[in-house]
Amino acid sequence: MIDELVDFSSGKLILDKDIVSILPKGNRALGRGKYVHGGEQKLEFPLLKDFLVQQDFKIKKPIKSNNSMFKAGEYLSEVFRENKNIRLFSPDETYSNRLQEIFKSTRRSWQLPIKAFDIDLGSDGKVIEVLSEHLLFGML
């Protein structure tokens, strides 16, 4: 059964000719357009040593300043502050991953009207939250 779907000598999928006939060709294929990768743009990254965390394993209750994920959020906040051509695709709620410091530099991407009770949403936001790891893998 699997050998009907995969050509093991080339490692490629074997697609039905009807499916192949409707697939986009050339630069129309997803990921092949000239604007997909933004061209050759240099990204600026802060020094990692400025975000190191000294761990004290005797502490019973974690504190914000000593949590590696909070520090990762601080780092990402600086990355977003220095670069306007970058996005974060998050497979879960950014706050539950302790990355909320990023919202000091950007917001969640949101295209619907924003209500008074909405937090960290904006039409210009660079954080894309998707509650499906499978979808994010597919976007790669």
GROMACS .gro file of N, CA and C in nm:
model
  420
    1MET      N    1   0.082  -0.120   0.000
    1MET     CA    2   0.000   0.000   0.000
    1MET      C    3   0.087   0.127   0.000
    2ILE      N    4   0.188   0.133   0.090
    2ILE     CA    5   0.271   0.253   0.096
    2ILE      C    6   0.352   0.270  -0.031
    3ASP      N    7   0.390   0.160  -0.096
    3ASP     CA    8   0.469   0.171  -0.219
    3ASP      C    9   0.386   0.227  -0.335
    4GLU      N   10   0.254   0.236  -0.317
    4GLU     CA   11   0.170   0.301  -0.417
    4GLU      C   12   0.171   0.453  -0.399
    5LEU      N   13   0.216   0.499  -0.282
    5LEU     CA   14   0.215   0.642  -0.251
    5LEU      C   15   0.353   0.706  -0.256
    6VAL      N   16   0.458   0.624  -0.238
    6VAL     CA   17   0.594   0.677  -0.231
    6VAL      C   18   0.684   0.601  -0.325
    7ASP      N   19   0.765   0.675  -0.401
    7ASP     CA   20   0.869   0.616  -0.484
    7ASP      C   21   0.995   0.612  -0.398
    8PHE      N   22   1.028   0.496  -0.345
    8PHE     CA   23   1.139   0.485  -0.250
    8PHE      C   24   1.275   0.511  -0.313
    9SER      N   25   1.287   0.495  -0.444
    9SER     CA   26   1.416   0.523  -0.507
    9SER      C   27   1.445   0.673  -0.513
   10SER      N   28   1.340   0.756  -0.527
   10SER     CA   29   1.360   0.901  -0.533
   10SER      C   30   1.318   0.970  -0.403
   11GLY      N   31   1.236   0.901  -0.322
   11GLY     CA   32   1.187   0.961  -0.199
   11GLY      C   33   1.070   1.055  -0.220
   12LYS      N   34   1.015   1.057  -0.340
   12LYS     CA   35   0.906   1.149  -0.373
   12LYS      C   36   0.770   1.080  -0.362
   13LEU      N   37   0.668   1.163  -0.336
   13LEU     CA   38   0.532   1.113  -0.334
   13LEU      C   39   0.487   1.081  -0.476
   14ILE      N   40   0.406   0.980  -0.488
   14ILE     CA   41   0.346   0.946  -0.617
   14ILE      C   42   0.206   1.005  -0.614
   15LEU      N   43   0.184   1.105  -0.698
   15LEU     CA   44   0.054   1.171  -0.700
   15LEU      C   45  -0.025   1.130  -0.824
   16ASP      N   46  -0.154   1.118  -0.809
   16ASP     CA   47  -0.244   1.089  -0.919
   16ASP      C   48  -0.234   1.201  -1.022
   17LYS      N   49  -0.242   1.168  -1.150
   17LYS     CA   50  -0.226   1.269  -1.256
   17LYS      C   51  -0.334   1.378  -1.247
   18ASP      N   52  -0.451   1.345  -1.198
   18ASP     CA   53  -0.556   1.446  -1.183
   18ASP      C   54  -0.518   1.548  -1.074
   19ILE      N   55  -0.456   1.501  -0.968
   19ILE     CA   56  -0.411   1.591  -0.862
   19ILE      C   57  -0.298   1.678  -0.915
   20VAL      N   58  -0.203   1.616  -0.984
   20VAL     CA   59  -0.090   1.692  -1.039
   20VAL      C   60  -0.139   1.801  -1.134
   21SER      N   61  -0.245   1.774  -1.208
   21SER     CA   62  -0.294   1.871  -1.306
   21SER      C   63  -0.350   1.998  -1.242
   22ILE      N   64  -0.390   1.993  -1.116
   22ILE     CA   65  -0.445   2.113  -1.051
   22ILE      C   66  -0.346   2.184  -0.959
   23LEU      N   67  -0.227   2.125  -0.941
   23LEU     CA   68  -0.128   2.189  -0.855
   23LEU      C   69  -0.070   2.313  -0.923
   24PRO      N   70  -0.047   2.420  -0.845
   24PRO     CA   71   0.014   2.541  -0.904
   24PRO      C   72   0.152   2.511  -0.959
   25LYS      N   73   0.185   2.574  -1.069
   25LYS     CA   74   0.313   2.553  -1.135
   25LYS      C   75   0.409   2.669  -1.106
   26GLY      N   76   0.538   2.640  -1.106
   26GLY     CA   77   0.642   2.743  -1.094
   26GLY      C   78   0.626   2.831  -0.972
   27ASN      N   79   0.635   2.964  -0.993
   27ASN     CA   80   0.628   3.059  -0.882
   27ASN      C   81   0.489   3.071  -0.820
   28ARG      N   82   0.391   3.005  -0.877
   28ARG     CA   83   0.257   3.007  -0.818
   28ARG      C   84   0.244   2.907  -0.703
   29ALA      N   85   0.339   2.818  -0.692
   29ALA     CA   86   0.336   2.719  -0.584
   29ALA      C   87   0.369   2.786  -0.451
   30LEU      N   88   0.305   2.742  -0.345
   30LEU     CA   89   0.326   2.798  -0.213
   30LEU      C   90   0.474   2.790  -0.175
   31GLY      N   91   0.529   2.899  -0.132
   31GLY     CA   92   0.668   2.901  -0.091
   31GLY      C   93   0.767   2.931  -0.201
   32ARG      N   94   0.719   2.951  -0.323
   32ARG     CA   95   0.811   2.977  -0.434
   32ARG      C   96   0.801   3.118  -0.490
   33GLY      N   97   0.707   3.197  -0.441
   33GLY     CA   98   0.693   3.334  -0.490
   33GLY      C   99   0.810   3.420  -0.446
   34LYS      N  100   0.835   3.528  -0.521
   34LYS     CA  101   0.952   3.611  -0.491
   34LYS      C  102   0.938   3.688  -0.360
   35TYR      N  103   0.818   3.702  -0.306
   35TYR     CA  104   0.801   3.776  -0.181
   35TYR      C  105   0.793   3.687  -0.058
   36VAL      N  106   0.797   3.558  -0.077
   36VAL     CA  107   0.779   3.464   0.034
   36VAL      C  108   0.884   3.481   0.142
   37HIS      N  109   1.008   3.488   0.104
   37HIS     CA  110   1.116   3.493   0.201
   37HIS      C  111   1.164   3.635   0.229
   38GLY      N  112   1.101   3.734   0.169
   38GLY     CA  113   1.136   3.873   0.195
   38GLY      C  114   1.269   3.915   0.138
   39GLY      N  115   1.323   3.837   0.049
   39GLY     CA  116   1.453   3.871  -0.007
   39GLY      C  117   1.563   3.851   0.095
   40GLU      N  118   1.675   3.910   0.070
   40GLU     CA  119   1.790   3.898   0.160
   40GLU      C  120   1.787   4.014   0.259
   41GLN      N  121   1.723   3.994   0.371
   41GLN     CA  122   1.717   4.098   0.474
   41GLN      C  123   1.792   4.050   0.596
   42LYS      N  124   1.880   4.133   0.643
   42LYS     CA  125   1.960   4.100   0.761
   42LYS      C  126   1.875   4.122   0.886
   43LEU      N  127   1.877   4.024   0.975
   43LEU     CA  128   1.807   4.037   1.102
   43LEU      C  129   1.907   4.076   1.210
   44GLU      N  130   1.862   4.158   1.301
   44GLU     CA  131   1.945   4.200   1.414
   44GLU      C  132   1.901   4.121   1.537
   45PHE      N  133   1.998   4.060   1.604
   45PHE     CA  134   1.969   3.983   1.724
   45PHE      C  135   2.048   4.037   1.841
   46PRO      N  136   1.983   4.052   1.957
   46PRO     CA  137   2.057   4.095   2.076
   46PRO      C  138   2.151   3.983   2.121
   47LEU      N  139   2.250   4.020   2.201
   47LEU     CA  140   2.345   3.921   2.252
   47LEU      C  141   2.275   3.829   2.352
   48LEU      N  142   2.291   3.700   2.333
   48LEU     CA  143   2.229   3.604   2.424
   48LEU      C  144   2.281   3.617   2.567
   49LYS      N  145   2.407   3.655   2.581
   49LYS     CA  146   2.465   3.664   2.715
   49LYS      C  147   2.392   3.766   2.803
   50ASP      N  148   2.323   3.862   2.739
   50ASP     CA  149   2.247   3.961   2.815
   50ASP      C  150   2.117   3.904   2.872
   51PHE      N  151   2.084   3.782   2.834
   51PHE     CA  152   1.959   3.721   2.878
   51PHE      C  153   1.980   3.590   2.953
   52LEU      N  154   2.101   3.565   2.997
   52LEU     CA  155   2.131   3.443   3.071
   52LEU      C  156   2.058   3.440   3.204
   53VAL      N  157   2.023   3.321   3.247
   53VAL     CA  158   1.952   3.303   3.374
   53VAL      C  159   2.040   3.219   3.467
   54GLN      N  160   2.063   3.270   3.584
   54GLN     CA  161   2.133   3.192   3.686
   54GLN      C  162   2.027   3.112   3.762
   55GLN      N  163   2.038   2.983   3.759
   55GLN     CA  164   1.939   2.898   3.825
   55GLN      C  165   1.979   2.869   3.969
   56ASP      N  166   1.883   2.881   4.057
   56ASP     CA  167   1.901   2.842   4.196
   56ASP      C  168   1.797   2.733   4.223
   57PHE      N  169   1.843   2.611   4.226
   57PHE     CA  170   1.749   2.499   4.237
   57PHE      C  171   1.696   2.479   4.378
   58LYS      N  172   1.738   2.562   4.471
   58LYS     CA  173   1.687   2.555   4.607
   58LYS      C  174   1.558   2.634   4.623
   59ILE      N  175   1.528   2.721   4.526
   59ILE     CA  176   1.406   2.803   4.533
   59ILE      C  177   1.286   2.711   4.511
   60LYS      N  178   1.191   2.718   4.602
   60LYS     CA  179   1.071   2.633   4.592
   60LYS      C  180   0.969   2.691   4.495
   61LYS      N  181   0.955   2.824   4.495
   61LYS     CA  182   0.857   2.890   4.410
   61LYS      C  183   0.931   2.968   4.302
   62PRO      N  184   0.903   2.941   4.174
   62PRO     CA  185   0.974   3.013   4.069
   62PRO      C  186   0.944   3.163   4.075
   63ILE      N  187   1.044   3.242   4.046
   63ILE     CA  188   1.024   3.386   4.041
   63ILE      C  189   1.044   3.431   3.897
   64LYS      N  190   0.972   3.537   3.861
   64LYS     CA  191   0.971   3.582   3.722
   64LYS      C  192   1.112   3.609   3.669
   65SER      N  193   1.193   3.679   3.745
   65SER     CA  194   1.324   3.719   3.695
   65SER      C  195   1.419   3.602   3.677
   66ASN      N  196   1.386   3.487   3.732
   66ASN     CA  197   1.475   3.371   3.726
   66ASN      C  198   1.418   3.259   3.639
   67ASN      N  199   1.315   3.288   3.562
   67ASN     CA  200   1.250   3.186   3.481
   67ASN      C  201   1.301   3.196   3.337
   68SER      N  202   1.350   3.086   3.283
   68SER     CA  203   1.410   3.089   3.149
   68SER      C  204   1.309   3.127   3.041
   69MET      N  205   1.183   3.090   3.056
   69MET     CA  206   1.085   3.126   2.954
   69MET      C  207   1.053   3.276   2.958
   70PHE      N  208   1.051   3.335   3.077
   70PHE     CA  209   1.034   3.481   3.083
   70PHE      C  210   1.152   3.550   3.015
   71LYS      N  211   1.271   3.498   3.037
   71LYS     CA  212   1.389   3.554   2.972
   71LYS      C  213   1.382   3.536   2.821
   72ALA      N  214   1.330   3.422   2.775
   72ALA     CA  215   1.312   3.401   2.631
   72ALA      C  216   1.215   3.504   2.575
   73GLY      N  217   1.110   3.535   2.652
   73GLY     CA  218   1.015   3.638   2.610
   73GLY      C  219   1.081   3.775   2.602
   74GLU      N  220   1.168   3.806   2.697
   74GLU     CA  221   1.241   3.932   2.693
   74GLU      C  222   1.331   3.937   2.569
   75TYR      N  223   1.398   3.827   2.542
   75TYR     CA  224   1.485   3.819   2.424
   75TYR      C  225   1.403   3.842   2.296
   76LEU      N  226   1.290   3.770   2.284
   76LEU     CA  227   1.205   3.786   2.166
   76LEU      C  228   1.152   3.928   2.153
   77SER      N  229   1.121   3.991   2.266
   77SER     CA  230   1.075   4.129   2.263
   77SER      C  231   1.181   4.219   2.200
   78GLU      N  232   1.306   4.197   2.235
   78GLU     CA  233   1.415   4.275   2.176
   78GLU      C  234   1.432   4.242   2.027
   79VAL      N  235   1.418   4.115   1.991
   79VAL     CA  236   1.428   4.076   1.849
   79VAL      C  237   1.322   4.150   1.769
   80PHE      N  238   1.199   4.156   1.822
   80PHE     CA  239   1.090   4.223   1.751
   80PHE      C  240   1.109   4.375   1.752
   81ARG      N  241   1.168   4.429   1.855
   81ARG     CA  242   1.194   4.573   1.860
   81ARG      C  243   1.296   4.613   1.752
   82GLU      N  244   1.392   4.527   1.726
   82GLU     CA  245   1.500   4.557   1.632
   82GLU      C  246   1.468   4.517   1.488
   83ASN      N  247   1.366   4.435   1.467
   83ASN     CA  248   1.334   4.384   1.333
   83ASN      C  249   1.185   4.397   1.307
   84LYS      N  250   1.149   4.461   1.199
   84LYS     CA  251   1.007   4.476   1.164
   84LYS      C  252   0.961   4.367   1.067
   85ASN      N  253   1.053   4.285   1.018
   85ASN     CA  254   1.021   4.185   0.916
   85ASN      C  255   1.027   4.044   0.972
   86ILE      N  256   0.971   4.024   1.090
   86ILE     CA  257   0.976   3.893   1.154
   86ILE      C  258   0.842   3.867   1.223
   87ARG      N  259   0.805   3.741   1.233
   87ARG     CA  260   0.681   3.701   1.301
   87ARG      C  261   0.709   3.583   1.393
   88LEU      N  262   0.625   3.569   1.493
   88LEU     CA  263   0.630   3.453   1.582
   88LEU      C  264   0.505   3.371   1.558
   89PHE      N  265   0.523   3.246   1.519
   89PHE     CA  266   0.412   3.152   1.505
   89PHE      C  267   0.412   3.065   1.629
   90SER      N  268   0.311   3.082   1.711
   90SER     CA  269   0.306   3.016   1.840
   90SER      C  270   0.202   2.904   1.838
   91PRO      N  271   0.241   2.783   1.877
   91PRO     CA  272   0.146   2.671   1.876
   91PRO      C  273   0.055   2.669   1.997
   92ASP      N  274   0.055   2.774   2.075
   92ASP     CA  275  -0.025   2.776   2.196
   92ASP      C  276  -0.040   2.921   2.239
   93GLU      N  277  -0.110   2.943   2.345
   93GLU     CA  278  -0.131   3.076   2.400
   93GLU      C  279   0.002   3.132   2.451
   94THR      N  280   0.040   3.247   2.404
   94THR     CA  281   0.171   3.305   2.435
   94THR      C  282   0.191   3.325   2.584
   95TYR      N  283   0.087   3.364   2.655
   95TYR     CA  284   0.099   3.382   2.800
   95TYR      C  285   0.126   3.250   2.872
   96SER      N  286   0.061   3.143   2.832
   96SER     CA  287   0.081   3.015   2.901
   96SER      C  288   0.223   2.962   2.879
   97ASN      N  289   0.288   3.008   2.773
   97ASN     CA  290   0.427   2.971   2.748
   97ASN      C  291   0.525   3.068   2.813
   98ARG      N  292   0.471   3.165   2.890
   98ARG     CA  293   0.552   3.263   2.964
   98ARG      C  294   0.633   3.355   2.871
   99LEU      N  295   0.581   3.380   2.751
   99LEU     CA  296   0.651   3.465   2.655
   99LEU      C  297   0.588   3.603   2.643
  100GLN      N  298   0.506   3.644   2.741
  100GLN     CA  299   0.429   3.767   2.729
  100GLN      C  300   0.511   3.895   2.718
  101GLU      N  301   0.638   3.889   2.751
  101GLU     CA  302   0.723   4.008   2.737
  101GLU      C  303   0.730   4.055   2.592
  102ILE      N  304   0.703   3.964   2.499
  102ILE     CA  305   0.704   4.000   2.357
  102ILE      C  306   0.603   4.110   2.326
  103PHE      N  307   0.497   4.118   2.408
  103PHE     CA  308   0.392   4.216   2.383
  103PHE      C  309   0.434   4.358   2.422
  104LYS      N  310   0.555   4.375   2.470
  104LYS     CA  311   0.610   4.510   2.489
  104LYS      C  312   0.658   4.566   2.355
  105SER      N  313   0.675   4.476   2.255
  105SER     CA  314   0.726   4.518   2.124
  105SER      C  315   0.628   4.498   2.010
  106THR      N  316   0.534   4.407   2.026
  106THR     CA  317   0.437   4.381   1.919
  106THR      C  318   0.308   4.330   1.982
  107ARG      N  319   0.213   4.295   1.898
  107ARG     CA  320   0.085   4.243   1.946
  107ARG      C  321   0.050   4.116   1.868
  108ARG      N  322  -0.059   4.053   1.909
  108ARG     CA  323  -0.112   3.940   1.831
  108ARG      C  324  -0.173   3.996   1.704
  109SER      N  325  -0.157   3.924   1.596
  109SER     CA  326  -0.221   3.964   1.471
  109SER      C  327  -0.371   3.938   1.482
  110TRP      N  328  -0.451   4.041   1.458
  110TRP     CA  329  -0.597   4.030   1.473
  110TRP      C  330  -0.662   4.120   1.370
  111GLN      N  331  -0.747   4.064   1.287
  111GLN     CA  332  -0.805   4.142   1.177
  111GLN      C  333  -0.952   4.177   1.199
  112LEU      N  334  -1.011   4.132   1.306
  112LEU     CA  335  -1.150   4.167   1.337
  112LEU      C  336  -1.152   4.292   1.425
  113PRO      N  337  -1.269   4.352   1.444
  113PRO     CA  338  -1.276   4.469   1.533
  113PRO      C  339  -1.226   4.434   1.673
  114ILE      N  340  -1.152   4.526   1.734
  114ILE     CA  341  -1.095   4.505   1.866
  114ILE      C  342  -1.186   4.569   1.970
  115LYS      N  343  -1.223   4.492   2.069
  115LYS     CA  344  -1.312   4.538   2.177
  115LYS      C  345  -1.229   4.589   2.294
  116ALA      N  346  -1.293   4.660   2.384
  116ALA     CA  347  -1.224   4.718   2.500
  116ALA      C  348  -1.161   4.611   2.589
  117PHE      N  349  -1.219   4.491   2.593
  117PHE     CA  350  -1.168   4.385   2.680
  117PHE      C  351  -1.058   4.302   2.614
  118ASP      N  352  -1.030   4.324   2.486
  118ASP     CA  353  -0.925   4.249   2.417
  118ASP      C  354  -0.787   4.294   2.464
  119ILE      N  355  -0.696   4.199   2.476
  119ILE     CA  356  -0.562   4.227   2.526
  119ILE      C  357  -0.458   4.191   2.419
  120ASP      N  358  -0.367   4.282   2.395
  120ASP     CA  359  -0.252   4.258   2.307
  120ASP      C  360  -0.291   4.219   2.166
  121LEU      N  361  -0.398   4.277   2.113
  121LEU     CA  362  -0.441   4.249   1.976
  121LEU      C  363  -0.417   4.371   1.889
  122GLY      N  364  -0.383   4.350   1.762
  122GLY     CA  365  -0.368   4.461   1.670
  122GLY      C  366  -0.359   4.412   1.527
  123SER      N  367  -0.409   4.493   1.435
  123SER     CA  368  -0.404   4.454   1.294
  123SER      C  369  -0.260   4.451   1.242
  124ASP      N  370  -0.169   4.517   1.314
  124ASP     CA  371  -0.028   4.517   1.275
  124ASP      C  372   0.054   4.420   1.359
  125GLY      N  373  -0.012   4.335   1.438
  125GLY     CA  374   0.058   4.242   1.526
  125GLY      C  375   0.143   4.141   1.452
  126LYS      N  376   0.250   4.097   1.516
  126LYS     CA  377   0.345   4.003   1.455
  126LYS      C  378   0.341   3.865   1.519
  127VAL      N  379   0.254   3.845   1.618
  127VAL     CA  380   0.242   3.715   1.684
  127VAL      C  381   0.119   3.645   1.627
  128ILE      N  382   0.139   3.527   1.573
  128ILE     CA  383   0.031   3.447   1.518
  128ILE      C  384   0.011   3.327   1.610
  129GLU      N  385  -0.101   3.325   1.681
  129GLU     CA  386  -0.128   3.213   1.771
  129GLU      C  387  -0.222   3.115   1.702
  130VAL      N  388  -0.181   2.991   1.696
  130VAL     CA  389  -0.259   2.887   1.633
  130VAL      C  390  -0.261   2.768   1.728
  131LEU      N  391  -0.378   2.722   1.765
  131LEU     CA  392  -0.388   2.612   1.861
  131LEU      C  393  -0.383   2.476   1.793
  132SER      N  394  -0.300   2.463   1.693
  132SER     CA  395  -0.284   2.335   1.625
  132SER      C  396  -0.140   2.320   1.578
  133GLU      N  397  -0.065   2.234   1.644
  133GLU     CA  398   0.072   2.208   1.602
  133GLU      C  399   0.075   2.150   1.461
  134HIS      N  400  -0.027   2.071   1.426
  134HIS     CA  401  -0.031   2.010   1.293
  134HIS      C  402  -0.039   2.117   1.185
  135LEU      N  403  -0.119   2.220   1.209
  135LEU     CA  404  -0.129   2.328   1.113
  135LEU      C  405   0.004   2.401   1.100
  136LEU      N  406   0.071   2.426   1.212
  136LEU     CA  407   0.200   2.494   1.207
  136LEU      C  408   0.303   2.411   1.132
  137PHE      N  409   0.305   2.279   1.153
  137PHE     CA  410   0.396   2.195   1.078
  137PHE      C  411   0.367   2.203   0.929
  138GLY      N  412   0.240   2.209   0.893
  138GLY     CA  413   0.202   2.221   0.754
  138GLY      C  414   0.247   2.352   0.693
  139MET      N  415   0.251   2.458   0.776
  139MET     CA  416   0.295   2.589   0.727
  139MET      C  417   0.444   2.592   0.699
  140LEU      N  418   0.520   2.501   0.759
  140LEU     CA  419   0.664   2.497   0.732
  140LEU      C  420   0.687   2.462   0.588
   0.00000   0.00000   0.00000
